[in-house]
XYZ file of C-alpha atoms in Angstrom:
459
model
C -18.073 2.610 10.408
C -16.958 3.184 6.833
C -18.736 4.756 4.404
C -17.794 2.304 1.019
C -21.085 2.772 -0.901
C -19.596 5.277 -2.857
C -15.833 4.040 -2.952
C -17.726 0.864 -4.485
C -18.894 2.596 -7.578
C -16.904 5.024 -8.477
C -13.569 3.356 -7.345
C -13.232 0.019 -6.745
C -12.869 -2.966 -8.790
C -13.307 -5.658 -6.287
C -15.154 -6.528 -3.374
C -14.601 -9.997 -1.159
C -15.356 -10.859 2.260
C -13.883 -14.319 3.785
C -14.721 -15.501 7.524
C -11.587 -16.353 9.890
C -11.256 -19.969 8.490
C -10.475 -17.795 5.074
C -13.819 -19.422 3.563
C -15.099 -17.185 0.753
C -18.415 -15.126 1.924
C -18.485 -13.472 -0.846
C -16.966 -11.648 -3.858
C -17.855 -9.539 -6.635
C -15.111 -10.786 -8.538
C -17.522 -14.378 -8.943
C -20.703 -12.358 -9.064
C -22.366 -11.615 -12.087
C -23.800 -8.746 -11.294
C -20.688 -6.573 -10.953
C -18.234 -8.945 -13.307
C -19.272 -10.588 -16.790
C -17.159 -12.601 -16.896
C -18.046 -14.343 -13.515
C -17.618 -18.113 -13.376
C -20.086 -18.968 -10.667
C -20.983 -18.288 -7.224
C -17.616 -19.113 -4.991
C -19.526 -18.900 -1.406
C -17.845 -21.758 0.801
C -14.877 -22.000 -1.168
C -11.742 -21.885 0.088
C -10.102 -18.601 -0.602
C -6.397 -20.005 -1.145
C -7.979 -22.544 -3.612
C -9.498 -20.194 -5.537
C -6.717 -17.075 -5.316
C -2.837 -18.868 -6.013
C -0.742 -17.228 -3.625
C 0.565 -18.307 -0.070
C -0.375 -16.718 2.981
C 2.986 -15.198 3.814
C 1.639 -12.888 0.742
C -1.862 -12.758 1.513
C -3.388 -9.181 2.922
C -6.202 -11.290 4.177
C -4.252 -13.272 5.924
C -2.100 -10.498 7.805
C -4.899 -8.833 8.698
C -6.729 -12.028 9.993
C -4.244 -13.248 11.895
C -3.204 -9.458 13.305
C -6.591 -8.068 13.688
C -5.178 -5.096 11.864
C -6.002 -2.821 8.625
C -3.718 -3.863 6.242
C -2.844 -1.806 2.883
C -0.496 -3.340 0.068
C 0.246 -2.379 -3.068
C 1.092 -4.198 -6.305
C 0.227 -7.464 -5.111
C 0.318 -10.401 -7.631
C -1.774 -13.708 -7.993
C -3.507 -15.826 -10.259
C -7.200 -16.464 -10.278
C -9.335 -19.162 -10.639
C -9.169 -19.318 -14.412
C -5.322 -18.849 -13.877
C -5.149 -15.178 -15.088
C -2.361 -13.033 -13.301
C -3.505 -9.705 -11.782
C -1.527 -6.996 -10.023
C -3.935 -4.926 -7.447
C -3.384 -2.633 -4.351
C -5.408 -3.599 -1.235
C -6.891 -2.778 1.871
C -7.802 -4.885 4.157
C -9.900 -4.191 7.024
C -10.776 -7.327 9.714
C -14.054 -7.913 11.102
C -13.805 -7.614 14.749
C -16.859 -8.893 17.117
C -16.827 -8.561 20.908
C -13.408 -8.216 20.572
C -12.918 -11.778 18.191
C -11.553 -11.200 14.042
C -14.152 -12.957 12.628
C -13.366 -12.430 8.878
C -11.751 -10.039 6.737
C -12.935 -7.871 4.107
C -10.788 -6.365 0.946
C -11.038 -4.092 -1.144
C -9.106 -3.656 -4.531
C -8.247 -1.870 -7.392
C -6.594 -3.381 -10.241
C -3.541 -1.905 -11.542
C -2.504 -4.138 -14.387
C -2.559 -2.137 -16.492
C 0.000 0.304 -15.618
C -1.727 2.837 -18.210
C -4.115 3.632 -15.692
C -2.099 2.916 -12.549
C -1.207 6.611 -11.723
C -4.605 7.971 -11.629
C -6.108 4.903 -9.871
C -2.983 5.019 -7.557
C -4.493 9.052 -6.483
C -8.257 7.464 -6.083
C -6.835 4.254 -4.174
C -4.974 6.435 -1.809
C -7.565 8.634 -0.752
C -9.647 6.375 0.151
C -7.144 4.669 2.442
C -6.506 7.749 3.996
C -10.212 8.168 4.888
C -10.620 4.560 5.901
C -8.016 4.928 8.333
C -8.916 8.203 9.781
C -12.558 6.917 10.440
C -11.210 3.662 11.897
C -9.917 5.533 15.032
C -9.937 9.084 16.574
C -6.798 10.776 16.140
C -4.331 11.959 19.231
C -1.228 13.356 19.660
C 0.245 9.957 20.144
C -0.325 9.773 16.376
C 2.099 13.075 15.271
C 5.635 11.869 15.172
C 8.497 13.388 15.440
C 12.133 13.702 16.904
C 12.380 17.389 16.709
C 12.051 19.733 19.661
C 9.917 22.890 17.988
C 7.486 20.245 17.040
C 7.303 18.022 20.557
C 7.052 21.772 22.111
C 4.011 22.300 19.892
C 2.490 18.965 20.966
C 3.150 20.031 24.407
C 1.186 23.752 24.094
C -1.500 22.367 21.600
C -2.232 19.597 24.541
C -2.685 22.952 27.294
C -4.752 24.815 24.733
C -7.208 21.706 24.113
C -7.884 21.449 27.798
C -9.010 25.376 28.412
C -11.840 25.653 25.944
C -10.505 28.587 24.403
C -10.766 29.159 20.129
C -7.279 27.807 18.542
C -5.622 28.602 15.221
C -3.067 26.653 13.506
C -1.506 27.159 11.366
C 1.904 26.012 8.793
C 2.405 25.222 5.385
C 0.706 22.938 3.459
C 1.975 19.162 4.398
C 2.699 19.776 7.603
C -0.095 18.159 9.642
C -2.527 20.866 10.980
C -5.432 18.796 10.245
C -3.410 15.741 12.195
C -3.161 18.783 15.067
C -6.826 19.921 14.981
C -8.167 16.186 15.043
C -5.563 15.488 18.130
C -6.610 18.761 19.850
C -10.522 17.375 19.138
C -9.827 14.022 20.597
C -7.913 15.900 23.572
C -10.751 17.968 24.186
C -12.886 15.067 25.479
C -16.467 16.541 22.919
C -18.423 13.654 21.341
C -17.413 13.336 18.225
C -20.997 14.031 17.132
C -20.917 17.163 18.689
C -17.917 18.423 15.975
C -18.371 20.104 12.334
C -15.624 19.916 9.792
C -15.618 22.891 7.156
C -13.370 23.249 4.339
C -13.270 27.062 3.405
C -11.824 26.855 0.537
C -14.168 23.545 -1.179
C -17.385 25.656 -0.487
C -18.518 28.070 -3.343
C -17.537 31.516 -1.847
C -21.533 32.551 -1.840
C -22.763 29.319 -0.043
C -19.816 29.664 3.249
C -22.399 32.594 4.974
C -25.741 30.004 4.944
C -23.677 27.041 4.965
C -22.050 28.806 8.675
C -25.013 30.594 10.102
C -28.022 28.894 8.090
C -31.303 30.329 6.206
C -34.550 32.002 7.012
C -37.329 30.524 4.639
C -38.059 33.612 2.351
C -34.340 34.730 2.308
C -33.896 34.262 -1.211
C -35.807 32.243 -4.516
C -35.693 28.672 -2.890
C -34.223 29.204 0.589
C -36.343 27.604 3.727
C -35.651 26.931 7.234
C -32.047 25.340 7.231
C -29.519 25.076 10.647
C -26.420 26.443 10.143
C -23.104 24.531 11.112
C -23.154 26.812 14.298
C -26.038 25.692 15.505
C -25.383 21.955 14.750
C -21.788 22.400 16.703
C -23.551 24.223 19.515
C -21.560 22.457 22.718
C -19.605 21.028 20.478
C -16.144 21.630 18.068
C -16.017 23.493 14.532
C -12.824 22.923 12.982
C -12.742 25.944 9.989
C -9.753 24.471 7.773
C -8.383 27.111 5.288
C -9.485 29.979 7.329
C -7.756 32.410 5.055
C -10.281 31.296 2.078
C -13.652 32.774 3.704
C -14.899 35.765 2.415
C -13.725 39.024 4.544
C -17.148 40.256 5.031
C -17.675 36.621 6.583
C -14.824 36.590 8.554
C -16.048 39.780 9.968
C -19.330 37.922 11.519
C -17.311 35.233 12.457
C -15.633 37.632 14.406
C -18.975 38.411 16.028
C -19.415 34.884 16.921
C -16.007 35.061 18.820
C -17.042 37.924 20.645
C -20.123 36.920 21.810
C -21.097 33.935 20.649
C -24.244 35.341 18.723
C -25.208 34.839 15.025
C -27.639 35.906 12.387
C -29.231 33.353 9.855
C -29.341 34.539 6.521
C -32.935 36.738 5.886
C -33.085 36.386 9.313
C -33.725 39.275 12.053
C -33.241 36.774 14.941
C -30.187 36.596 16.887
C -29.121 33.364 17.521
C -26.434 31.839 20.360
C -23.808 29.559 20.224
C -20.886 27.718 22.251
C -19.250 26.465 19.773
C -15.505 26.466 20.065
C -13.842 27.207 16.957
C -10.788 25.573 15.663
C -9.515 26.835 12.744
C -6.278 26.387 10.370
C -4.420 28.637 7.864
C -1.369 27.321 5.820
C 0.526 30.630 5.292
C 1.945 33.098 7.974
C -1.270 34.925 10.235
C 0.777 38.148 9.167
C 1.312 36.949 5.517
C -2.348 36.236 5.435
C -3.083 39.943 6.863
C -0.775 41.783 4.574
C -2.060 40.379 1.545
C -6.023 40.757 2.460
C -6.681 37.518 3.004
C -7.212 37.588 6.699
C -8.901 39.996 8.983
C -6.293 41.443 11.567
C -8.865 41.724 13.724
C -9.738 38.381 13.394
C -6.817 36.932 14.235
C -5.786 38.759 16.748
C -9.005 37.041 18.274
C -7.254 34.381 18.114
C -3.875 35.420 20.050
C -4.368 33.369 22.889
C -4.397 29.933 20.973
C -2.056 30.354 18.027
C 0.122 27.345 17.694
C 2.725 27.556 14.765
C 4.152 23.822 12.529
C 7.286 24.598 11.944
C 8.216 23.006 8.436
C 10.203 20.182 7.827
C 13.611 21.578 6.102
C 13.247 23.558 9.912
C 13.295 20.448 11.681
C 16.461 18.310 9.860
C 16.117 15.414 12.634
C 12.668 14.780 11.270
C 13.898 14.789 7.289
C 16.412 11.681 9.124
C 13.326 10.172 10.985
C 10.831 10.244 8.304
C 12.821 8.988 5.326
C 13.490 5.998 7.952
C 10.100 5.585 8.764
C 8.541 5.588 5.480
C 11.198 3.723 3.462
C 10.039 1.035 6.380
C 6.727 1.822 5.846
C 6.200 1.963 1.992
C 8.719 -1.441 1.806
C 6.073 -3.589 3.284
C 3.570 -1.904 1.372
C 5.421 -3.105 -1.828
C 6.541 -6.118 -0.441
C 10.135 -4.989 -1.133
C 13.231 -6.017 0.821
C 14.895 -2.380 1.207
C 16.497 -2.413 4.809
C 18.974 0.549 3.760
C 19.364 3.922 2.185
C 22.197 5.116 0.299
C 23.747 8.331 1.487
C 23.463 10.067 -1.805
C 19.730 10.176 -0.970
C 20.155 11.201 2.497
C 22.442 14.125 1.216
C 19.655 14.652 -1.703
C 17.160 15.130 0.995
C 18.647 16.743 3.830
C 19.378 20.097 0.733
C 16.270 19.672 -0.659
C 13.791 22.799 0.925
C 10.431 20.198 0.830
C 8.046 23.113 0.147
C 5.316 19.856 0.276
C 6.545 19.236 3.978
C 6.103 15.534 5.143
C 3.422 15.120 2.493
C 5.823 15.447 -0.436
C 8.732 13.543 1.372
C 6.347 10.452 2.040
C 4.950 10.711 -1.487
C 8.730 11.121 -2.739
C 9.550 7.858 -1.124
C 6.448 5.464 -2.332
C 7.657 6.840 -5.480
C 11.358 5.268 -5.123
C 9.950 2.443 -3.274
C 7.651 1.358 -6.186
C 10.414 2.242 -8.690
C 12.993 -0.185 -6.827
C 14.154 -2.871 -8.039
C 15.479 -6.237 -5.655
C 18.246 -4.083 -4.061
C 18.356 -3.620 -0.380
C 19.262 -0.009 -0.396
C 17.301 3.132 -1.601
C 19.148 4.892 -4.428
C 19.341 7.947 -6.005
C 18.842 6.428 -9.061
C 15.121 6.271 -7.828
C 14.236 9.588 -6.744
C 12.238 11.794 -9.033
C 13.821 13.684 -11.608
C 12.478 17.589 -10.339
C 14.023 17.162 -7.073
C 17.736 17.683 -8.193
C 16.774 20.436 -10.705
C 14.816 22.147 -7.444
C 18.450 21.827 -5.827
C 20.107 23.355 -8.862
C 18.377 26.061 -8.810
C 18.654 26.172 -5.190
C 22.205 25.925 -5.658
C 22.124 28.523 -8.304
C 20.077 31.152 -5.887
C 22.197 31.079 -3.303
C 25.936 31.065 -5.351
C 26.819 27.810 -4.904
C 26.036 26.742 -8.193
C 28.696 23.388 -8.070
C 28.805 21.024 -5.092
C 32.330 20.450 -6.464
C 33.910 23.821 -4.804
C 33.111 22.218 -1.611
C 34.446 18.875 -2.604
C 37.319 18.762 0.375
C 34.556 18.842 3.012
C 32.680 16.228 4.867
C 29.071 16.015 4.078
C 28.166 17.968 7.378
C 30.754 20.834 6.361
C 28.650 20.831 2.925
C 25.558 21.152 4.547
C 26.333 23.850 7.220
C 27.991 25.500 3.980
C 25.322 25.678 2.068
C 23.049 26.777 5.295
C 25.055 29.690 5.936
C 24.689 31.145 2.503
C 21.013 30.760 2.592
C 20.926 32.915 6.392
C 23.472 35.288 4.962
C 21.451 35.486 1.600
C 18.164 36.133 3.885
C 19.915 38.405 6.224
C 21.609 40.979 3.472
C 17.770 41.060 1.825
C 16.443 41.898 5.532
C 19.198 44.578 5.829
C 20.810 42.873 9.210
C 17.119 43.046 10.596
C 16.901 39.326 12.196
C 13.274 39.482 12.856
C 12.654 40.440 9.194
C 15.051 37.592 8.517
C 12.800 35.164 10.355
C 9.906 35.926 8.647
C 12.155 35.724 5.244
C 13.182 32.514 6.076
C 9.696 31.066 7.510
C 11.464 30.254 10.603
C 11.004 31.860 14.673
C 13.693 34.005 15.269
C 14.655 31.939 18.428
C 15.660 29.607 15.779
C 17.552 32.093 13.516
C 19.833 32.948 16.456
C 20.568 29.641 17.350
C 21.855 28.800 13.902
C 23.767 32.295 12.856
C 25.524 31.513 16.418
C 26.007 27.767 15.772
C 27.179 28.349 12.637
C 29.739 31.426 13.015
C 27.498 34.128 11.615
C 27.818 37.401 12.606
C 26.347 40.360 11.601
């Protein structure tokens, strides 16, 4: 199911396996082959005589005796020679017919805090594609508590069922591949009947044979290869970073939505396809258009499956949910005891525009988390230093340059304050025009109304 050949040598440190009676299968930390410094084989030991730490601590253990994947980070135990290691973990359990069986877990050692920050980037990347390939994504998975977002869920569910191409499409952070995977799973295709192509991680001259394929002949070297539409025929292509393909291929990727027909490179042959396309953009279709980096022609193919993420300083019940969530989340990680958060934070974050979305808010709060110290509460103190110098200047942009002029008021005065600058701001640069305001302001217009009229604005 997981593919840990290559996390094994370029990225992890250790490697053990233990059966359900947490008897040691085997580990690379006692094998000579991947540590010098190995004291023996350790098959049939027991692992808590061997690792010094109780199971109320133990990853293994948690995942044993839940059956679940289990990630922690900074855990700390002594070996078997009594040396004291720090290492993040994850821990997947080895589930037959239904019955854990065993564990195995995978580490890297962060010690040495010198190298923590870069091993921290590999670590987490990995766990991100472990859990993605433990289970197909679905809507269940997108949380939220705001109502643009559930009314997304709601049309990206219709537009799965009616076999129809889909673009979506938001800023970066905001989930569109969490969408496209949902929509995938929705769709009811074998998964092995669905091609995933990064636009913009394929060498601009390779996207046209990687798409359509080659004709042996076509060029020094070329030879009979399929092209992703014809592996997806029946089947899904999900075209991430649509905006990133060439325009002259986006213009025979518009043939392919048309008609479903195809050339291979060096090829006179026209070729067929069904394959649906699913694609995703993280700037505004008209943006994308103006500035040359999308056909209009294309998208406008596209019209009748366009589903828009709103971002997350649009949806200010999600900034509430999600610092909840992952303060939760990131506590157990670090096996801290934070149960609160201070409302200097929530005030931080709530003013804060999160041009990173829910990416940069959950990275934000590992941050804090790992920072913490044995308080209960998430401070201030803790959050990175460029987030109040983005408010500043924030601040600064839209005249309030000192949070003291608005001292007297509550905190929800201050906020819807320091919103109605920002739509007055946008509205005077869009000359009263409240579509042009919208698009100013990244946000529908249904949206802009609501607020100018909840908030006393009129123009």
């Amino acid at each position: 199911m997981y593919s840990l050949g290559n996390f094994f040598v370029d990225n992890l440190d250790y490697l053990i396996i233990v059966d359900r009676n947490y008897k040691i299968l085997y580990s690379t930390r006692h094998n000579i082959v991947f540590n010098e410094n190995a004291d023996g084989n350790l098959a049939g030991a027991d692992f808590f005589d061997v690792f010094k730490l109780s199971k109320s601590e133990s990853t293994i253990a948690r995942s044993i005796e839940e059956g679940q994947i289990i990630v922690a980070k900074h855990q700390k135990f002594t070996d078997s020679k009594g040396k004291e290691f720090i290492t993040d973990n994850i821990t997947i359990p080895i589930i037959v017919k239904g019955n854990v069986m065993g564990a195995i877990e995978l580490s890297c050692d962060v010690t040495d805090e010198l190298n923590m920050s870069e091993t921290n980037e590999r670590f987490n990347n990995f766990v991100e594609n472990v859990i993605r390939d433990d289970g197909e994504y679905t809507f269940d998975d997108i949380l939220t508590m705001d109502s643009d977002m559930i009314n997304a869920i709601e049309n990206a569910k219709l537009l799965s069922k009616n076999g129809g191409h889909i673009l979506v499409y938001g800023e970066t952070g905001t989930g569109k591949e969490l969408f496209a995977q949902s929509i995938i799973t929705e769709s009811g295709i074998s998964r092995d009947k669905v091609v995933v192509l990064n636009c913009a991680a394929i060498p601009k001259n390779l996207i046209e044979s990687t798409l359509f394929g080659t004709t042996k002949g076509a060029y020094t070297g070329a030879e009979d290869i399929k092209g992703l539409f014809e592996t997806a025929d029946h089947g899904i292509i999900f075209l991430d970073e649509l905006n990133s393909m060439p325009y002259d291929v986006q213009s025979k990727l518009l043939r392919v939505i048309q008609d479903g027909t195809f050339i291979s490179l060096g090829s006179n042959e026209i070729k067929k396809t069904t394959a649906r396309i699913i694609a995703a953009i993280n700037v505004d279709p008209m943006d994308a258009i103006n500035n040359g980096s999308l056909r209009a022609d294309l998208f406008y193919r596209f019209s009748n499956g366009l589903i828009r993420i709103p971002a997350l300083r649009e949806r200010p019940k999600d900034i509430t949910f999600f610092t909840a969530y992952y303060t939760d989340y990131f506590a157990k990680m670090y096996s801290k005891k934070i149960t609160d958060i201070s409302q200097e934070v929530l005030e931080m974050f709530y003013e804060y525009r999160w041009e990173g979305n829910v990416r940069e808010l959950k990275n934000t709060i590992e941050s804090m988390i790992a920072l913490s110290d044995e308080s209960d509460t998430l401070k201030k103190s803790r959050a990175p230093r460029y987030l109040e110098r983005q408010i500043m200047k924030q601040r600064k942009e839209t005249g309030i340059e000192d949070v003291d002029e608005l001292s007297e008021l509550s905190y929800r005065e201050k906020m819807d304050a320091i919103e109605r600058t920002i739509l007055i701001e946008a509205l005077v640069k869009a000359k009263g025009n409240k579509t042009e305001a919208s698009r100013i302001l990244k946000m529908p217009r249904k949206t802009l109304e609501y607020r100018l009229e909840k908030l006393g604005v009129e123009i």
